[in-house]
Tab-separated table of C-alpha atoms and ligand atoms in Angstrom:
chain	number	residue	atom	x	y	z
A	1	MET	CA	-40.899	1.103	60.226
A	2	VAL	CA	-39.095	4.302	59.394
A	3	GLN	CA	-41.672	7.054	59.010
A	4	LYS	CA	-41.857	8.086	55.375
A	5	ALA	CA	-41.019	11.704	54.561
A	6	ASP	CA	-41.753	13.680	51.393
A	7	SER	CA	-38.250	13.761	49.999
A	8	ILE	CA	-34.780	12.294	50.019
A	9	TRP	CA	-31.844	14.318	48.743
A	10	PHE	CA	-30.153	12.193	46.090
A	11	ASP	CA	-27.009	13.203	44.163
A	12	GLY	CA	-27.756	16.894	44.274
A	13	LYS	CA	-31.526	17.129	44.210
A	14	LEU	CA	-34.577	16.355	46.269
A	15	VAL	CA	-36.514	13.379	44.931
A	16	PRO	CA	-39.778	11.868	46.190
A	17	TRP	CA	-39.172	9.264	48.927
A	18	ASP	CA	-40.400	6.356	46.758
A	19	LYS	CA	-38.196	7.369	43.826
A	20	ALA	CA	-34.952	7.222	45.832
A	21	GLN	CA	-33.865	3.870	44.419
A	22	VAL	CA	-30.644	2.198	43.311
A	23	HIS	CA	-29.691	-0.687	41.042
A	24	VAL	CA	-29.187	-4.129	42.620
A	25	LEU	CA	-25.606	-4.125	41.332
A	26	THR	CA	-24.789	-1.066	43.444
A	27	HIS	CA	-21.243	-1.857	44.548
A	28	THR	CA	-21.790	-0.966	48.212
A	29	LEU	CA	-24.663	-3.425	48.432
A	30	HIS	CA	-22.228	-6.248	47.660
A	31	TYR	CA	-19.022	-5.195	49.403
A	32	GLY	CA	-20.081	-2.775	52.180
A	33	VAL	CA	-17.847	0.159	51.241
A	34	GLY	CA	-20.217	2.994	52.002
A	35	VAL	CA	-19.887	5.729	54.621
A	36	PHE	CA	-22.615	7.312	56.633
A	37	GLU	CA	-23.430	9.710	59.444
A	38	GLY	CA	-26.045	9.891	62.139
A	39	ILE	CA	-27.030	13.441	63.060
A	40	ARG	CA	-29.863	14.784	65.176
A	41	CYS	CA	-31.875	17.968	65.051
A	42	TYR	CA	-33.947	19.319	67.913
A	43	THR	CA	-36.670	21.850	68.510
A	44	CYS	CA	-35.105	24.546	70.674
A	45	SER	CA	-36.911	26.168	73.557
A	46	ASN	CA	-37.460	29.329	71.466
A	47	GLY	CA	-39.392	27.295	68.873
A	48	GLU	CA	-36.608	27.338	66.262
A	49	SER	CA	-34.919	24.134	65.199
A	50	ALA	CA	-31.245	23.309	65.167
A	51	VAL	CA	-28.954	20.583	63.891
A	52	PHE	CA	-26.409	19.552	66.501
A	53	ARG	CA	-22.780	19.897	65.404
A	54	LEU	CA	-23.607	19.774	61.711
A	55	PRO	CA	-20.167	20.757	60.294
A	56	GLU	CA	-18.414	18.269	62.600
A	57	HIS	CA	-20.636	15.416	61.412
A	58	VAL	CA	-20.189	16.369	57.761
A	59	GLU	CA	-16.422	16.632	58.266
A	60	ARG	CA	-16.413	13.128	59.763
A	61	LEU	CA	-18.396	11.892	56.742
A	62	PHE	CA	-15.686	13.286	54.468
A	63	HIS	CA	-12.964	11.759	56.635
A	64	SER	CA	-14.741	8.399	56.425
A	65	ALA	CA	-14.849	8.817	52.637
A	66	LYS	CA	-11.166	9.735	52.502
A	67	ILE	CA	-10.225	6.688	54.575
A	68	ASN	CA	-12.130	4.530	52.093
A	69	GLU	CA	-10.780	6.360	49.016
A	70	MET	CA	-14.191	7.596	47.982
A	71	ALA	CA	-14.298	11.041	46.377
A	72	ILE	CA	-17.629	12.617	47.292
A	73	PRO	CA	-18.550	14.881	44.343
A	74	PHE	CA	-19.774	17.721	46.588
A	75	THR	CA	-18.114	20.035	49.083
A	76	GLN	CA	-18.719	19.837	52.833
A	77	GLU	CA	-20.520	23.185	52.633
A	78	GLU	CA	-22.813	21.830	49.921
A	79	ILE	CA	-23.679	18.793	52.026
A	80	CYS	CA	-24.387	20.977	55.094
A	81	ALA	CA	-26.706	23.129	52.977
A	82	ALA	CA	-28.346	20.043	51.469
A	83	ILE	CA	-29.084	18.695	54.952
A	84	ILE	CA	-30.874	21.901	55.925
A	85	ASP	CA	-32.762	21.868	52.592
A	86	THR	CA	-33.884	18.282	53.217
A	87	LEU	CA	-35.089	19.083	56.743
A	88	LYS	CA	-37.058	22.044	55.433
A	89	ALA	CA	-38.529	20.043	52.544
A	90	ASN	CA	-39.617	17.361	55.011
A	91	LYS	CA	-40.813	19.924	57.581
A	92	LEU	CA	-38.869	18.087	60.240
A	93	SER	CA	-38.208	20.149	63.346
A	94	GLU	CA	-36.859	17.301	65.462
A	95	GLY	CA	-35.451	13.984	64.320
A	96	TYR	CA	-32.592	12.108	62.751
A	97	ILE	CA	-30.547	12.784	59.632
A	98	ARG	CA	-28.788	10.021	57.718
A	99	PRO	CA	-26.344	10.975	54.982
A	100	LEU	CA	-24.894	7.971	53.153
A	101	ALA	CA	-22.233	8.050	50.449
A	102	PHE	CA	-21.922	4.841	48.485
A	103	ILE	CA	-20.275	3.329	45.444
A	104	GLY	CA	-22.770	2.951	42.650
A	105	ALA	CA	-23.155	0.357	39.921
A	106	GLY	CA	-20.507	-0.151	37.265
A	107	VAL	CA	-17.938	-2.897	37.488
A	108	MET	CA	-18.222	-5.736	39.983
A	109	GLY	CA	-15.371	-7.193	42.014
A	110	VAL	CA	-13.436	-5.717	44.885
A	111	ASN	CA	-11.858	-2.995	42.774
A	112	PRO	CA	-14.668	-0.473	42.283
A	113	ALA	CA	-12.566	1.447	39.738
A	114	ASP	CA	-14.575	4.303	38.254
A	115	ASN	CA	-17.971	3.396	39.671
A	116	PRO	CA	-19.781	6.621	40.612
A	117	ILE	CA	-19.752	7.871	44.188
A	118	GLN	CA	-23.342	8.638	45.057
A	119	ILE	CA	-24.798	10.317	48.105
A	120	ILE	CA	-28.193	10.505	49.728
A	121	ILE	CA	-29.599	12.358	52.725
A	122	ALA	CA	-32.656	10.911	54.436
A	123	THR	CA	-34.450	12.275	57.496
A	124	TRP	CA	-37.007	10.773	59.829
A	125	PRO	CA	-38.411	11.286	63.318
A	126	TRP	CA	-36.524	9.143	65.846
A	127	GLY	CA	-37.376	9.119	69.536
A	128	ALA	CA	-35.208	7.681	72.307
A	129	TYR	CA	-32.899	5.114	70.658
A	130	LEU	CA	-32.962	2.643	73.541
A	131	GLY	CA	-36.562	3.258	74.607
A	132	ALA	CA	-38.234	6.185	76.331
A	133	GLU	CA	-37.596	4.798	79.820
A	134	ALA	CA	-33.898	4.183	79.166
A	135	LEU	CA	-32.842	7.815	79.471
A	136	GLU	CA	-34.146	7.923	83.022
A	137	LYS	CA	-33.968	4.364	84.334
A	138	GLY	CA	-30.944	3.087	82.463
A	139	ILE	CA	-30.400	-0.098	80.495
A	140	ARG	CA	-29.133	-3.644	80.949
A	141	VAL	CA	-25.982	-4.523	79.057
A	142	LYS	CA	-24.184	-7.759	78.247
A	143	THR	CA	-20.566	-8.207	77.237
A	144	SER	CA	-20.655	-9.453	73.680
A	145	THR	CA	-19.087	-12.634	72.408
A	146	PHE	CA	-18.163	-10.529	69.362
A	147	THR	CA	-14.911	-8.538	69.663
A	148	ARG	CA	-14.739	-4.982	68.315
A	149	HIS	CA	-12.623	-4.452	65.221
A	150	HIS	CA	-8.852	-4.539	65.240
A	151	VAL	CA	-7.573	-1.184	63.967
A	152	ASN	CA	-5.875	-2.800	60.987
A	153	VAL	CA	-8.811	-4.979	60.032
A	154	MET	CA	-11.526	-2.370	59.693
A	155	MET	CA	-10.881	1.365	59.749
A	156	THR	CA	-12.478	2.229	63.063
A	157	LYS	CA	-12.330	6.025	62.635
A	158	SER	CA	-14.635	5.661	59.682
A	159	LYS	CA	-18.357	5.094	59.871
A	160	THR	CA	-18.108	2.503	57.137
A	161	ALA	CA	-21.306	0.584	56.429
A	162	GLY	CA	-19.457	-2.745	56.525
A	163	ASN	CA	-18.093	-2.029	60.019
A	164	TYR	CA	-21.633	-2.360	61.274
A	165	VAL	CA	-21.909	-6.072	60.506
A	166	ASN	CA	-19.998	-6.480	63.762
A	167	SER	CA	-22.528	-4.204	65.506
A	168	VAL	CA	-25.539	-6.022	64.084
A	169	LEU	CA	-24.181	-9.406	65.216
A	170	ALA	CA	-23.526	-8.095	68.722
A	171	LYS	CA	-26.798	-6.197	69.048
A	172	ARG	CA	-28.961	-9.128	67.984
A	173	GLU	CA	-27.131	-11.450	70.347
A	174	ALA	CA	-27.615	-9.061	73.279
A	175	LEU	CA	-31.322	-8.552	72.534
A	176	ALA	CA	-31.925	-12.285	72.086
A	177	ASP	CA	-30.291	-12.850	75.462
A	178	GLY	CA	-32.717	-10.398	77.079
A	179	TYR	CA	-30.442	-7.333	77.322
A	180	ASN	CA	-30.831	-3.873	75.807
A	181	GLU	CA	-27.346	-3.385	74.412
A	182	ALA	CA	-24.032	-5.163	73.839
A	183	LEU	CA	-20.782	-4.066	75.429
A	184	MET	CA	-17.926	-4.722	73.049
A	185	LEU	CA	-14.351	-5.354	74.136
A	186	ASP	CA	-11.315	-4.527	72.006
A	187	VAL	CA	-8.873	-7.143	70.717
A	188	ASP	CA	-6.852	-6.852	73.942
A	189	GLY	CA	-9.936	-7.459	76.066
A	190	TYR	CA	-10.420	-3.896	77.301
A	191	VAL	CA	-13.759	-2.125	77.243
A	192	CYS	CA	-14.163	-0.478	73.841
A	193	GLU	CA	-17.644	0.789	72.953
A	194	ALA	CA	-21.142	-0.481	72.269
A	195	THR	CA	-22.732	-1.291	68.916
A	196	GLY	CA	-23.514	2.381	68.282
A	197	GLU	CA	-22.390	4.227	71.410
A	198	ASN	CA	-19.273	5.270	73.307
A	199	ILE	CA	-18.996	4.399	76.981
A	200	PHE	CA	-18.113	6.334	80.143
A	201	ILE	CA	-17.705	5.210	83.743
A	202	VAL	CA	-17.687	7.261	86.937
A	203	ARG	CA	-15.764	6.287	90.061
A	204	ASN	CA	-15.201	8.586	93.058
A	205	GLY	CA	-16.298	11.580	90.982
A	206	ILE	CA	-13.736	10.910	88.205
A	207	ILE	CA	-15.154	10.270	84.730
A	208	LYS	CA	-13.296	7.824	82.518
A	209	THR	CA	-13.724	6.865	78.867
A	210	PRO	CA	-11.608	4.648	76.595
A	211	PRO	CA	-9.028	6.523	74.484
A	212	LEU	CA	-9.297	6.922	70.712
A	213	GLY	CA	-7.843	3.525	69.864
A	214	SER	CA	-10.327	1.283	68.154
A	215	ILE	CA	-13.406	3.324	69.101
A	216	LEU	CA	-15.332	5.655	66.840
A	217	SER	CA	-14.389	9.219	67.707
A	218	GLY	CA	-17.865	10.093	68.921
A	219	ILE	CA	-19.049	13.651	68.558
A	220	THR	CA	-21.340	13.180	71.557
A	221	ARG	CA	-18.364	11.733	73.475
A	222	GLU	CA	-16.309	14.856	72.799
A	223	SER	CA	-19.249	17.124	73.676
A	224	ILE	CA	-19.850	15.286	76.949
A	225	MET	CA	-16.179	15.475	77.911
A	226	LEU	CA	-16.268	19.270	77.509
A	227	LEU	CA	-19.591	19.650	79.318
A	228	ALA	CA	-18.433	17.438	82.187
A	229	GLU	CA	-15.302	19.558	82.584
A	230	ASP	CA	-17.487	22.674	82.641
A	231	LEU	CA	-19.410	21.052	85.491
A	232	GLY	CA	-16.126	20.668	87.358
A	233	TYR	CA	-15.520	16.956	86.835
A	234	THR	CA	-12.162	15.485	85.907
A	235	VAL	CA	-12.393	13.453	82.694
A	236	VAL	CA	-9.692	10.981	81.770
A	237	GLU	CA	-9.204	8.931	78.626
A	238	ASP	CA	-7.803	5.620	79.724
A	239	ARG	CA	-8.263	1.932	79.074
A	240	PHE	CA	-10.305	-0.017	81.596
A	241	THR	CA	-11.453	-3.578	82.004
A	242	ARG	CA	-14.921	-5.016	82.297
A	243	ASP	CA	-14.405	-5.682	86.016
A	244	GLU	CA	-13.555	-2.019	86.559
A	245	LEU	CA	-16.868	-1.273	84.865
A	246	TYR	CA	-18.658	-3.768	87.153
A	247	CYS	CA	-17.379	-1.808	90.176
A	248	ALA	CA	-18.037	1.695	88.829
A	249	ASP	CA	-20.357	4.007	90.744
A	250	GLU	CA	-22.054	4.939	87.477
A	251	ALA	CA	-21.779	4.145	83.789
A	252	PHE	CA	-23.405	5.584	80.697
A	253	PHE	CA	-23.384	5.403	76.922
A	254	THR	CA	-23.205	8.389	74.590
A	255	GLY	CA	-24.133	8.693	70.944
A	256	THR	CA	-26.143	10.809	68.572
A	257	ALA	CA	-28.966	8.291	68.578
A	258	ALA	CA	-28.558	7.142	72.221
A	259	GLU	CA	-27.834	10.680	73.537
A	260	VAL	CA	-26.776	10.031	77.174
A	261	THR	CA	-28.167	6.686	78.294
A	262	PRO	CA	-27.425	5.399	81.812
A	263	ILE	CA	-26.288	1.785	82.256
A	264	ARG	CA	-27.854	0.136	85.262
A	265	GLU	CA	-26.602	-3.414	84.894
A	266	VAL	CA	-23.719	-5.211	83.148
A	267	ASP	CA	-23.516	-9.009	82.940
A	268	ARG	CA	-26.015	-9.327	85.832
A	269	ARG	CA	-23.947	-7.029	88.086
A	270	VAL	CA	-25.851	-3.960	89.225
A	271	ILE	CA	-23.896	-0.762	88.530
A	272	GLY	CA	-23.823	1.549	91.544
A	273	ALA	CA	-27.311	2.055	92.921
A	274	GLY	CA	-28.876	0.428	89.844
A	275	SER	CA	-30.401	3.613	88.532
A	276	ARG	CA	-29.270	6.829	86.863
A	277	GLY	CA	-26.520	8.256	89.070
A	278	PRO	CA	-26.023	11.916	89.984
A	279	VAL	CA	-23.069	12.524	87.644
A	280	THR	CA	-24.878	10.883	84.738
A	281	LYS	CA	-27.932	13.006	85.475
A	282	ALA	CA	-25.845	16.181	85.602
A	283	VAL	CA	-24.100	15.591	82.270
A	284	GLN	CA	-27.327	14.399	80.662
A	285	GLU	CA	-29.099	17.599	81.747
A	286	ALA	CA	-26.180	19.724	80.558
A	287	TYR	CA	-26.317	17.956	77.182
A	288	PHE	CA	-30.058	18.471	76.733
A	289	LYS	CA	-29.695	22.094	77.751
A	290	VAL	CA	-27.230	22.620	74.897
A	291	LEU	CA	-29.490	20.773	72.438
A	292	ARG	CA	-32.438	22.999	73.360
A	293	GLY	CA	-30.344	26.119	72.760
A	294	ASP	CA	-30.250	27.051	76.436
A	295	ASN	CA	-26.478	27.205	76.911
A	296	PRO	CA	-25.109	30.271	75.079
A	297	LYS	CA	-21.527	28.997	75.414
A	298	TYR	CA	-22.350	26.217	72.958
A	299	GLY	CA	-24.647	28.144	70.636
A	300	LYS	CA	-21.891	27.548	68.069
A	301	TRP	CA	-22.764	23.835	68.122
A	302	LEU	CA	-26.229	24.524	66.731
A	303	ALA	CA	-27.006	25.102	63.052
A	304	ARG	CA	-30.363	26.808	63.391
A	305	TYR	CA	-33.102	26.713	60.789
A	306	SER	CA	-36.783	27.593	60.646
A	307	LEU	CA	-39.442	25.657	58.819
B	401	LIG	N1	-19.546	4.244	68.359
B	401	LIG	C1	-20.210	3.692	67.317
B	401	LIG	C2	-19.797	2.362	66.844
B	401	LIG	C3	-21.259	4.395	66.710
B	401	LIG	O1	-21.895	3.851	65.672
B	401	LIG	C4	-21.638	5.646	67.217
B	401	LIG	C5	-22.781	6.399	66.612
B	401	LIG	C6	-20.916	6.185	68.311
B	401	LIG	C7	-19.871	5.443	68.855
B	401	LIG	C8	-21.202	7.541	68.860
B	401	LIG	O2	-20.810	8.536	67.952
B	401	LIG	P1	-21.531	9.962	67.906
B	401	LIG	O3	-22.896	9.740	67.351
B	401	LIG	O4	-20.660	10.769	67.015
B	401	LIG	O5	-21.569	10.481	69.277
B	401	LIG	N2	-23.842	5.582	66.140
B	401	LIG	C9	-24.815	6.125	65.218
B	401	LIG	C10	-25.603	5.032	64.541
B	401	LIG	C11	-26.680	4.377	65.329
B	401	LIG	C12	-27.509	3.442	64.463
B	401	LIG	O6	-28.176	2.552	65.030
B	401	LIG	O7	-27.540	3.600	63.236
B	401	LIG	C13	-25.675	7.200	65.883
B	401	LIG	O8	-25.729	7.289	67.096
B	401	LIG	O9	-26.284	7.963	65.120
């Protein structure tokens, strides 16, 4: 169960958690055209808190809305401020932030016409997405029978609610089959991403990640690419196949929720030594250092607030 907080920001004001309700004819509930973000905040080593890459996440929310022709009736600055207000109201120093813009009730049918565009911001504590052990020991992954979206079927640069039906199908299949996560291939059969994570492989010290084709343009992905380059690694964006993944020295997932999670097995093939590899460990540590406010170069990535 999501841990209940005091308030949810709803269309411009903070309302009590239990009062944040919508009508059953909310358009998004029927047709899936809603856009959301997943953002994390952390307690820094100086005791302050900070939201990681807040403006970038809010900008992506607005891009998702644009792609779906939804006019959010607030500015990006207002949503950034509202997120900080919600965290303060909920006294949350470390956790997860979920803004969701959706099409409200009005007409039914696939043309939402003038139905209102509504927006909420919820926050809750969220520990390691794939389990506490996963960050250190790595996870077991299975190639999904579900293909990731074609770029002209769903808009893959948007975090559209409806896109995640594909993720839910794949995730449940992988879990039912005894794995921790699903690896999704693109329509051409190349490695794409996971249900809620981007993927990286490491081979002979070179780090590789799929290009921005049908993947979500992950903010963690971009951060990790920069941090890995700072550490002296070469990072390339290139397509690769599942058998290239099988033979990688290391592999890991990135995402706001998943952070940097090592992959220790794919389709019963052990990846590298079967545990978190040295490159994965190095980029993971560099990432957590930034999140804790201990890398001045990336202080600009932190929107600090005090409770
Ligand atoms: N691909 C997908 C499909 C995806 O949903 C995410 C985030 C990513 C890649 C990584 O993007 P970024 O967070 O910007 O690095 N998935 C979010 C939702 C997870 C959920 O279960 O809900 C997240 O990590 O917050």
